[in-house]
Short mmCIF file of N, CA and C in Angstrom, two decimals:
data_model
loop_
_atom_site.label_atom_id
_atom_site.label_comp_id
_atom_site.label_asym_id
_atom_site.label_seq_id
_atom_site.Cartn_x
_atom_site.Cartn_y
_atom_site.Cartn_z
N UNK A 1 -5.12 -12.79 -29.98
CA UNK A 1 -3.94 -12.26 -29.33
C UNK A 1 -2.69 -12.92 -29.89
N UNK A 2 -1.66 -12.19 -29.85
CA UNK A 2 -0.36 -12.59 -30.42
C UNK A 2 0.02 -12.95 -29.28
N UNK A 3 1.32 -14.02 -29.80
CA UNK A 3 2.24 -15.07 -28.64
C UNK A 3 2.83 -13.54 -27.74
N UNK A 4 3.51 -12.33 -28.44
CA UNK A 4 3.52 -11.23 -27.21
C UNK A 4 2.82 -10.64 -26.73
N UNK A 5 1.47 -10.65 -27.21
CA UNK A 5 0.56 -10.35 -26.20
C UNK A 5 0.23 -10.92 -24.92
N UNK A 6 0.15 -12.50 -25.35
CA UNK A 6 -0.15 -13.26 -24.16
C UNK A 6 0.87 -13.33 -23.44
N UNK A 7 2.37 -13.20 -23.74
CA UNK A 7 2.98 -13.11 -22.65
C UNK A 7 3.48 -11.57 -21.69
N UNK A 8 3.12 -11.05 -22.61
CA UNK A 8 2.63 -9.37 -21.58
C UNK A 8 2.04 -9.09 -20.67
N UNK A 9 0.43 -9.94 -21.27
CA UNK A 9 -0.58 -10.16 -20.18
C UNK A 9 0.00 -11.38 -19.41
N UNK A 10 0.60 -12.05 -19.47
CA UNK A 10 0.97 -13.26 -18.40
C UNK A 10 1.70 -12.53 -18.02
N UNK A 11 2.90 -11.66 -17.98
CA UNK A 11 3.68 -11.18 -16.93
C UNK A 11 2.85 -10.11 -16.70
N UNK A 12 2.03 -9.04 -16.54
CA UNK A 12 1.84 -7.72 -15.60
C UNK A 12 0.82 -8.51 -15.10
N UNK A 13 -0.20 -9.61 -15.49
CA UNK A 13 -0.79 -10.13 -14.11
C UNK A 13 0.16 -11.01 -13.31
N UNK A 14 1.33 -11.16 -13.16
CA UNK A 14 2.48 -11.75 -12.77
C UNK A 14 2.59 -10.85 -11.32
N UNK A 15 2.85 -9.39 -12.15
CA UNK A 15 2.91 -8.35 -11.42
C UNK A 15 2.08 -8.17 -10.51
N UNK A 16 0.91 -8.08 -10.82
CA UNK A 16 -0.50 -7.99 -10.01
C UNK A 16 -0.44 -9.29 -9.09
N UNK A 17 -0.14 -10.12 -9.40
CA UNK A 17 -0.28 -11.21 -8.10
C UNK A 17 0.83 -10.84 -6.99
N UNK A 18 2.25 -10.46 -7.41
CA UNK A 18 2.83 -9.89 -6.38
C UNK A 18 2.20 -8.78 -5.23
N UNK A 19 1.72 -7.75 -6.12
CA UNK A 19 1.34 -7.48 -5.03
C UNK A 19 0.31 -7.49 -4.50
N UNK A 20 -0.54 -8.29 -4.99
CA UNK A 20 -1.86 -9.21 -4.02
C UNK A 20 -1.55 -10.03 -3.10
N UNK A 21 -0.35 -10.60 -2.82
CA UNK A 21 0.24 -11.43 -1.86
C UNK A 21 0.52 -10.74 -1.00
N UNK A 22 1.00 -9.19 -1.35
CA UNK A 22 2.02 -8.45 -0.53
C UNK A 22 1.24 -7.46 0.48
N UNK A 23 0.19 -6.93 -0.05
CA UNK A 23 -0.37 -5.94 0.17
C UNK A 23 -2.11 -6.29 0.56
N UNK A 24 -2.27 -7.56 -0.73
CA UNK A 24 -4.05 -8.04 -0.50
C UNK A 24 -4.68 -7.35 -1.70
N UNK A 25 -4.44 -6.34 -2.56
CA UNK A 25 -4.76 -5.69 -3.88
C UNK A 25 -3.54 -5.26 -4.36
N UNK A 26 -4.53 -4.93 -5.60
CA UNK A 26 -3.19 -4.01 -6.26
C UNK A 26 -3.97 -2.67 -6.37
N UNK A 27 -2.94 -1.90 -5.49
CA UNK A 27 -3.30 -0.60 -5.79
C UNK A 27 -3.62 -0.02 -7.42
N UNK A 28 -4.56 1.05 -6.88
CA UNK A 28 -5.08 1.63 -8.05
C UNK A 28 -3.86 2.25 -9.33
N UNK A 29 -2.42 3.36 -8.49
CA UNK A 29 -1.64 3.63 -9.44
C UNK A 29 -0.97 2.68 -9.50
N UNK A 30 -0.95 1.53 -9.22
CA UNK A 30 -0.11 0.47 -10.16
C UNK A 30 -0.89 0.15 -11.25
N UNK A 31 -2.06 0.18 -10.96
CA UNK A 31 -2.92 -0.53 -12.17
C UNK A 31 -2.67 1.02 -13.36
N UNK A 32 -2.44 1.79 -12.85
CA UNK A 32 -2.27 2.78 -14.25
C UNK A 32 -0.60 2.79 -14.75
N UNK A 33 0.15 2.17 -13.77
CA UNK A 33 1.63 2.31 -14.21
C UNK A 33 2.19 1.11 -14.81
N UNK A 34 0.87 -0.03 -14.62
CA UNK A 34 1.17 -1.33 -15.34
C UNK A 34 0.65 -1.22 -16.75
N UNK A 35 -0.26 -0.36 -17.18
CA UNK A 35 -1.04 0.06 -18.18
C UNK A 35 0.02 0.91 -18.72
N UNK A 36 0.40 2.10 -18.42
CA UNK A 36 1.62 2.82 -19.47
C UNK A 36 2.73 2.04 -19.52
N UNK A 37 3.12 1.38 -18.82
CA UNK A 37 4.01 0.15 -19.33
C UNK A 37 3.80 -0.50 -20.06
N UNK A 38 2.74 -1.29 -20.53
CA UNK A 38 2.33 -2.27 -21.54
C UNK A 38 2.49 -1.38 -22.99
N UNK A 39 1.66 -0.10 -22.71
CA UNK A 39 1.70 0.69 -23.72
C UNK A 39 2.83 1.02 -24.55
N UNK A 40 3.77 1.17 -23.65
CA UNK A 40 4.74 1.59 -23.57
C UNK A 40 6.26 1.02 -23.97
N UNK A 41 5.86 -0.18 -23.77
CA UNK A 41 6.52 -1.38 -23.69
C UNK A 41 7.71 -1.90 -22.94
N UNK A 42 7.40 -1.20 -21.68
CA UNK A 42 8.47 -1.08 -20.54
C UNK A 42 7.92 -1.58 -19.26
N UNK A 43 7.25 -2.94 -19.59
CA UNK A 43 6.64 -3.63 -18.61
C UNK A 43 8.02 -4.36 -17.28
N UNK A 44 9.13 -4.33 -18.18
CA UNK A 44 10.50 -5.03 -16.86
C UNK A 44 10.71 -3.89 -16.42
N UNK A 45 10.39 -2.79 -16.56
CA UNK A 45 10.68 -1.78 -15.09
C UNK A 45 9.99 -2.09 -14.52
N UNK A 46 8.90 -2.61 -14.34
CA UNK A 46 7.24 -2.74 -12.96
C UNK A 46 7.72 -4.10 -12.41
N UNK A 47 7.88 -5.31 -13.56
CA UNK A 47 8.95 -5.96 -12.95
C UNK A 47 9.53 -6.39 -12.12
N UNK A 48 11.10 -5.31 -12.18
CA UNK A 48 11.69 -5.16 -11.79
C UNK A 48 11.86 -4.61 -10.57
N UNK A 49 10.61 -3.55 -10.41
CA UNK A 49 10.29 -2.99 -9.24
C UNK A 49 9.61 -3.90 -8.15
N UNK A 50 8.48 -4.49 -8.77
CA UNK A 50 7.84 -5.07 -8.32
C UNK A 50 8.37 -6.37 -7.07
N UNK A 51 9.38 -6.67 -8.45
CA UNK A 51 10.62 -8.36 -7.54
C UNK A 51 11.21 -7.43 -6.38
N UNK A 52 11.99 -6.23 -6.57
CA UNK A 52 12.33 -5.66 -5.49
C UNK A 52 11.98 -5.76 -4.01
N UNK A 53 10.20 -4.94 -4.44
CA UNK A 53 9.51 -4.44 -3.30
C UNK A 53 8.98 -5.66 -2.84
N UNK A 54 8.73 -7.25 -3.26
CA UNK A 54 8.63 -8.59 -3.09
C UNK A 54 9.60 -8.60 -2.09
N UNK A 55 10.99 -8.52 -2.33
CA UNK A 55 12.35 -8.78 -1.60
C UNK A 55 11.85 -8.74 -0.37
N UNK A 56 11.42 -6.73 -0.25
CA UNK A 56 12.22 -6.14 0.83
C UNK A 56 10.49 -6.55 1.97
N UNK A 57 9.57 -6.47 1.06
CA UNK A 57 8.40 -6.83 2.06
C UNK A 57 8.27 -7.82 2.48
N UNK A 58 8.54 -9.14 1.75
CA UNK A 58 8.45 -10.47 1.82
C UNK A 58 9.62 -11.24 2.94
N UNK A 59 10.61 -11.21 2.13
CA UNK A 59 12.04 -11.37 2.50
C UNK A 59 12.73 -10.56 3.44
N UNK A 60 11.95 -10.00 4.42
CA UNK A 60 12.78 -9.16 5.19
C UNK A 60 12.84 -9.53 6.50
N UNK A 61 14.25 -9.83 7.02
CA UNK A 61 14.36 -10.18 8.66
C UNK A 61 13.62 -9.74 9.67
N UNK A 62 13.08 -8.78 9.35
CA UNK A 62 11.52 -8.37 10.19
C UNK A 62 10.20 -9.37 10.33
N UNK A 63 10.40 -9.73 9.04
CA UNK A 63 8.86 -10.12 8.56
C UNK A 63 8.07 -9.47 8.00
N UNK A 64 6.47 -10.00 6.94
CA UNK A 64 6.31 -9.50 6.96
C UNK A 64 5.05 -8.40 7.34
N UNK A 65 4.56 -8.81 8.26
CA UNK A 65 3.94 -8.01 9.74
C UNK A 65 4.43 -7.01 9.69
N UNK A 66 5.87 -6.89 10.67
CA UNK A 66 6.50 -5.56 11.46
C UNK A 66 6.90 -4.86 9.98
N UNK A 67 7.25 -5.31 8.74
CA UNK A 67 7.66 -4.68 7.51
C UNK A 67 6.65 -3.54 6.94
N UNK A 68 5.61 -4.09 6.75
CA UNK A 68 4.69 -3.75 6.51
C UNK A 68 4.05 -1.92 7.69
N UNK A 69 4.11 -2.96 8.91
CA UNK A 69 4.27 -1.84 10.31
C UNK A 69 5.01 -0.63 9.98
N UNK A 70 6.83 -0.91 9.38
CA UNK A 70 7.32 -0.13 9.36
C UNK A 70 7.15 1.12 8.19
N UNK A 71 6.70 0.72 7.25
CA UNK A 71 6.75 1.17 5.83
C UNK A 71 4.98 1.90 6.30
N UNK A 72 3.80 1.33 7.15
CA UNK A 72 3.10 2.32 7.56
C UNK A 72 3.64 4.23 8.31
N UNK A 73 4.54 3.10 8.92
CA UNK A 73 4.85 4.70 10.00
C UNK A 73 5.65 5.43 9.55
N UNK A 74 6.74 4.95 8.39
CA UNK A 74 7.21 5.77 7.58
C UNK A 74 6.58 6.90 6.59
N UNK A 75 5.60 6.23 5.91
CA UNK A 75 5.02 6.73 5.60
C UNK A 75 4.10 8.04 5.84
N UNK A 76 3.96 7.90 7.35
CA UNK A 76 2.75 8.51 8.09
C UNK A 76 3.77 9.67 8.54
N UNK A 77 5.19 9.33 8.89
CA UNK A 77 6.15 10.58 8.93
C UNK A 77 6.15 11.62 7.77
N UNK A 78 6.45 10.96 6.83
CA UNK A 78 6.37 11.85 5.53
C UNK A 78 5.26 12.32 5.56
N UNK A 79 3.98 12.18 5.51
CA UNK A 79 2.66 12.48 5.49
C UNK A 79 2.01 12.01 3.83
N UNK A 80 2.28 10.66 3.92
CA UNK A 80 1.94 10.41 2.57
C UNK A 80 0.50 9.52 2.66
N UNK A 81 -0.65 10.38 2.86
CA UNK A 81 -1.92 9.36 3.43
C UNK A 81 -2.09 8.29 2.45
N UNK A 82 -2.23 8.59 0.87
CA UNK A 82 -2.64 7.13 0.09
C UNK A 82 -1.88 6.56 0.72
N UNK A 83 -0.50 6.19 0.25
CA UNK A 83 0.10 5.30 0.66
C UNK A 83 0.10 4.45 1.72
N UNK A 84 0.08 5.34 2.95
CA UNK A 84 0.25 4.86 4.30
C UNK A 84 -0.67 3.98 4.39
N UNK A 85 -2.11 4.05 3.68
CA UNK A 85 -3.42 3.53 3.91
C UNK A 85 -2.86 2.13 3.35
N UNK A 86 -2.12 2.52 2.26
CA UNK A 86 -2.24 1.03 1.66
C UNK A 86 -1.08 -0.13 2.33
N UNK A 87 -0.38 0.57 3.26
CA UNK A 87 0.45 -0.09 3.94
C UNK A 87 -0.30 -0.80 5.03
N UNK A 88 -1.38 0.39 5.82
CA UNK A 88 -1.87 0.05 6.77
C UNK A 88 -2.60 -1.63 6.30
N UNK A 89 -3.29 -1.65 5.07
CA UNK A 89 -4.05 -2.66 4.86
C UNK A 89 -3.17 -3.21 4.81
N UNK A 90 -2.17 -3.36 3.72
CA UNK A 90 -0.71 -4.49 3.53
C UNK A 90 -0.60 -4.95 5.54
N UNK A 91 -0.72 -4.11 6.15
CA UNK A 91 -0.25 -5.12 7.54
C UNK A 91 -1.41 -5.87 7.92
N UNK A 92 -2.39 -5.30 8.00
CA UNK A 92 -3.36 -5.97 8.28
C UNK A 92 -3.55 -7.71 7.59
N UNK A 93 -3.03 -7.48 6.59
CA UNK A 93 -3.49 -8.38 5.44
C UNK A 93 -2.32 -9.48 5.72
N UNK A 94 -1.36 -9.03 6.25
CA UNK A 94 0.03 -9.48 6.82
C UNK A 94 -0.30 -10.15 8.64
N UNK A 95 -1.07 -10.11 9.20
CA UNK A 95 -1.77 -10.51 10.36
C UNK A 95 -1.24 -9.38 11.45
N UNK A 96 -1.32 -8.30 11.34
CA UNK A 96 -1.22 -7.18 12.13
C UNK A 96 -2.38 -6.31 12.54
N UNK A 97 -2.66 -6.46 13.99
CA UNK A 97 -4.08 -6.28 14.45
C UNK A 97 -4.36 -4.48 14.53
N UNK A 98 -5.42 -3.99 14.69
CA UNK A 98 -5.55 -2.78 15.17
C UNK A 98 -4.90 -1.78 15.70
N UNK A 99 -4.75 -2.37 16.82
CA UNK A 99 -3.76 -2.21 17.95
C UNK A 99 -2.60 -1.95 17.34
N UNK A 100 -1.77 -2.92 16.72
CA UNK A 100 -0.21 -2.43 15.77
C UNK A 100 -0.35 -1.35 15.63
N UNK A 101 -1.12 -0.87 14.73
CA UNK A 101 -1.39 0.29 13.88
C UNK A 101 -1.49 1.29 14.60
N UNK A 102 -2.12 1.91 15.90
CA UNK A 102 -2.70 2.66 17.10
C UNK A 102 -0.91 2.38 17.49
N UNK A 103 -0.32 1.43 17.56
CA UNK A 103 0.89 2.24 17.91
C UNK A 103 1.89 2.25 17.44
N UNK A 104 1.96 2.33 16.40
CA UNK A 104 2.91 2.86 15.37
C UNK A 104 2.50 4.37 14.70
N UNK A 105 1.24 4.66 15.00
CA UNK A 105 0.58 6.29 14.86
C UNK A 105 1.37 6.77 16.53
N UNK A 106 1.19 6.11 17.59
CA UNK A 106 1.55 6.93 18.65
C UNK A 106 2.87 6.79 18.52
N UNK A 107 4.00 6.26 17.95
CA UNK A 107 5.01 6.21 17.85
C UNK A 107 5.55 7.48 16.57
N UNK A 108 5.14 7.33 15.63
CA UNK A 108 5.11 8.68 14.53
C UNK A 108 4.77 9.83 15.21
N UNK A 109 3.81 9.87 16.28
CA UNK A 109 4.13 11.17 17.02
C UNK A 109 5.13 11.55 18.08
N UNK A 110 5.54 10.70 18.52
CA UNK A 110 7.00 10.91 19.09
C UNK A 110 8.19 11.41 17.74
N UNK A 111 7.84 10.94 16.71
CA UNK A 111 9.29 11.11 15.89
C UNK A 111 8.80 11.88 15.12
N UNK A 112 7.40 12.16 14.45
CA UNK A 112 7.21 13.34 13.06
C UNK A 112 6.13 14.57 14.11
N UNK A 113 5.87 14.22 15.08
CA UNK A 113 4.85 15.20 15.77
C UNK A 113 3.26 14.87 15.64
N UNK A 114 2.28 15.40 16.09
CA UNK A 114 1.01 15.97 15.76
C UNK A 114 0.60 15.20 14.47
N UNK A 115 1.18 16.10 13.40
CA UNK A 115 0.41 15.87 12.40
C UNK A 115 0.48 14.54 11.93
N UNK A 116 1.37 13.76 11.95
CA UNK A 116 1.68 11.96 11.38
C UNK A 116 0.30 11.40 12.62
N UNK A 117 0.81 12.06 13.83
CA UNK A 117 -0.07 10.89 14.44
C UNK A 117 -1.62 11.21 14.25
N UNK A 118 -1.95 12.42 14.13
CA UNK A 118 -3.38 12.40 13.59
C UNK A 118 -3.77 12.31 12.41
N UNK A 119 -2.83 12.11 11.66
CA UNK A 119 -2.72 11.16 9.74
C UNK A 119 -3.30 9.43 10.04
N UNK A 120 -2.34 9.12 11.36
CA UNK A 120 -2.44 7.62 11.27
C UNK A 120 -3.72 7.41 11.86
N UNK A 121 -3.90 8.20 13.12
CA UNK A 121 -5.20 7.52 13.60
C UNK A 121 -6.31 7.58 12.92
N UNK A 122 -6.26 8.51 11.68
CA UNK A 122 -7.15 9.10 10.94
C UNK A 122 -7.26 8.01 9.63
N UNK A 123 -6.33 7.31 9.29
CA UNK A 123 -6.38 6.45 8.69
C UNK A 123 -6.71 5.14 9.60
N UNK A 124 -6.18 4.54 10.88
CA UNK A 124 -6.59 3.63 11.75
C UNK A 124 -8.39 3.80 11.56
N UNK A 125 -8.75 4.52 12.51
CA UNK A 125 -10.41 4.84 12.72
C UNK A 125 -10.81 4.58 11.09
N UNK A 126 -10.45 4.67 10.03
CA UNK A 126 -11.27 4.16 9.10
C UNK A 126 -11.20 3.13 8.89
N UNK A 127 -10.36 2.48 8.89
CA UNK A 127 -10.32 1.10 8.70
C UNK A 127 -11.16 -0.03 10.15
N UNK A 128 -12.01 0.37 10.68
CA UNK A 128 -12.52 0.01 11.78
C UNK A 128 -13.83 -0.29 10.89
N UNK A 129 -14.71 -1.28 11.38
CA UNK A 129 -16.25 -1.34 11.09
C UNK A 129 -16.89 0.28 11.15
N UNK A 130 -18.15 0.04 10.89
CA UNK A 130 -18.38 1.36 10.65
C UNK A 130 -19.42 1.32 12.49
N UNK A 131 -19.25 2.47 12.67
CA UNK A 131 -19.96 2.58 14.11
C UNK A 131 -21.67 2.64 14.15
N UNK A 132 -22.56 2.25 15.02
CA UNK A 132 -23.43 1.73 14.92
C UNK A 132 -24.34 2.68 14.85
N UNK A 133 -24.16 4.08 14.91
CA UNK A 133 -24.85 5.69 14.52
C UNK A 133 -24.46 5.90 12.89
N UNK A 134 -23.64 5.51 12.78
CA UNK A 134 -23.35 5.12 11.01
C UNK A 134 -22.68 6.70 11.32
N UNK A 135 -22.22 7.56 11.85
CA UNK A 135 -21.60 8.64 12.13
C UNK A 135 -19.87 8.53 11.16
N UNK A 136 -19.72 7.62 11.94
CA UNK A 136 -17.87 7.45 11.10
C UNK A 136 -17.77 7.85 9.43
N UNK A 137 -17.03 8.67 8.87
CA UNK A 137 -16.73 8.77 7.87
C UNK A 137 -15.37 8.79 7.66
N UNK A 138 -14.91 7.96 6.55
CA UNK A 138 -13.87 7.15 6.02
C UNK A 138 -12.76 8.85 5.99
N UNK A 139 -11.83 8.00 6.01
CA UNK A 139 -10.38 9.14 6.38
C UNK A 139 -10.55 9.72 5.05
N UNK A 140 -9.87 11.12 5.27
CA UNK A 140 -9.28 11.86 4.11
C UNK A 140 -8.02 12.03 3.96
N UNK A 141 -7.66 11.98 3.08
CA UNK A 141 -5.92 12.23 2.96
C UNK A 141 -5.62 14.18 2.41
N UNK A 142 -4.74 14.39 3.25
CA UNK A 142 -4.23 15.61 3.21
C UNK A 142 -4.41 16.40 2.12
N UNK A 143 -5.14 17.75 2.04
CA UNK A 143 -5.51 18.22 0.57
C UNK A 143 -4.17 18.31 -0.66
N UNK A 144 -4.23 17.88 -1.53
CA UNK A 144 -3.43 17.54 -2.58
C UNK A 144 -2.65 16.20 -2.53
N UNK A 145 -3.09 15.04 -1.62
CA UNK A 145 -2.45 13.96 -1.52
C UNK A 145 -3.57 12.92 -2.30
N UNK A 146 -2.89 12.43 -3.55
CA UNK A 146 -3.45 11.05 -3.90
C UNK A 146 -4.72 10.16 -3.33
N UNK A 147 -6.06 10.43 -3.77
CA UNK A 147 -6.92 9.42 -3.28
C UNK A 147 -7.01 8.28 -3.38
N UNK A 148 -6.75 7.44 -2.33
CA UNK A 148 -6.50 5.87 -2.82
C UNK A 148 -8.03 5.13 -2.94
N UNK A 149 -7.42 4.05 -3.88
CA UNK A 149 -9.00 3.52 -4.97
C UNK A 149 -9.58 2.44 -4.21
#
């Protein structure tokens, strides 16, 4: 490996530890948007993004628990299931119990309706152990929405 190689690979796993702190993984399309970056050679946009979304998750007068909380139920308004999922874990991973989650879905149905709150609980109930009829099957996200990895 060349001296810019190794420091390519030292910064996008740079990247990857951010948001293993932030979230607990790194999502799957980062791992493909850190990859056309390298390729690409536009690894300080991910970066750049990355220090951002550090800021606002990390660094935010909320914390980041309720941050995490919020950027779930936002999400779950829009109806963006990957995502939301990966928020949901980001709180979890952030020390935000079950329960959070169950009401920040009943709260998205006060403000997006129906469909957010049966997005969230639908993402909540999967993230639960699996039930002891082995019946439970893992959430789906809305047809044409991103399967998260």
């Amino acid at each position: 490996m060349t001296g810019d190689a190794v420091s390519s690979a030292a910064r996008t796993e740079a990247v990857r530890e951010r948001y293993r702190s932030t979230l607990g993984a790194v999502p799957a399309g980062v791992q493909e948007r850190l990859r056309l970056a390298e390729e690409s050679g536009r690894l300080a946009t991910e970066e750049a993004l990355a220090a951002l979304r550090h800021i606002v998750l990390t660094d935010s007068p909320l914390g980041a628990r309720v941050q995490q909380l919020v950027h779930f139920g936002q999400l779950l308004a829009l109806g963006h299931a990957g995502p939301a999922l990966i928020h949901a874990r980001g709180a979890l991973h952030a020390g935000a119990a079950i329960a959070d989650l169950v009401g920040v879905a009943e709260t998205a149905l006060i403000t997006a309706g129906v469909p957010a709150y049966a997005l969230g609980t639908e993402i909540v109930a999967g993230l639960l152990p699996p039930a002891c009829d082995g019946e439970r099957l893992p959430p789906t996200p809305p047809e044409g929405a991103p399967v998260p990895h």
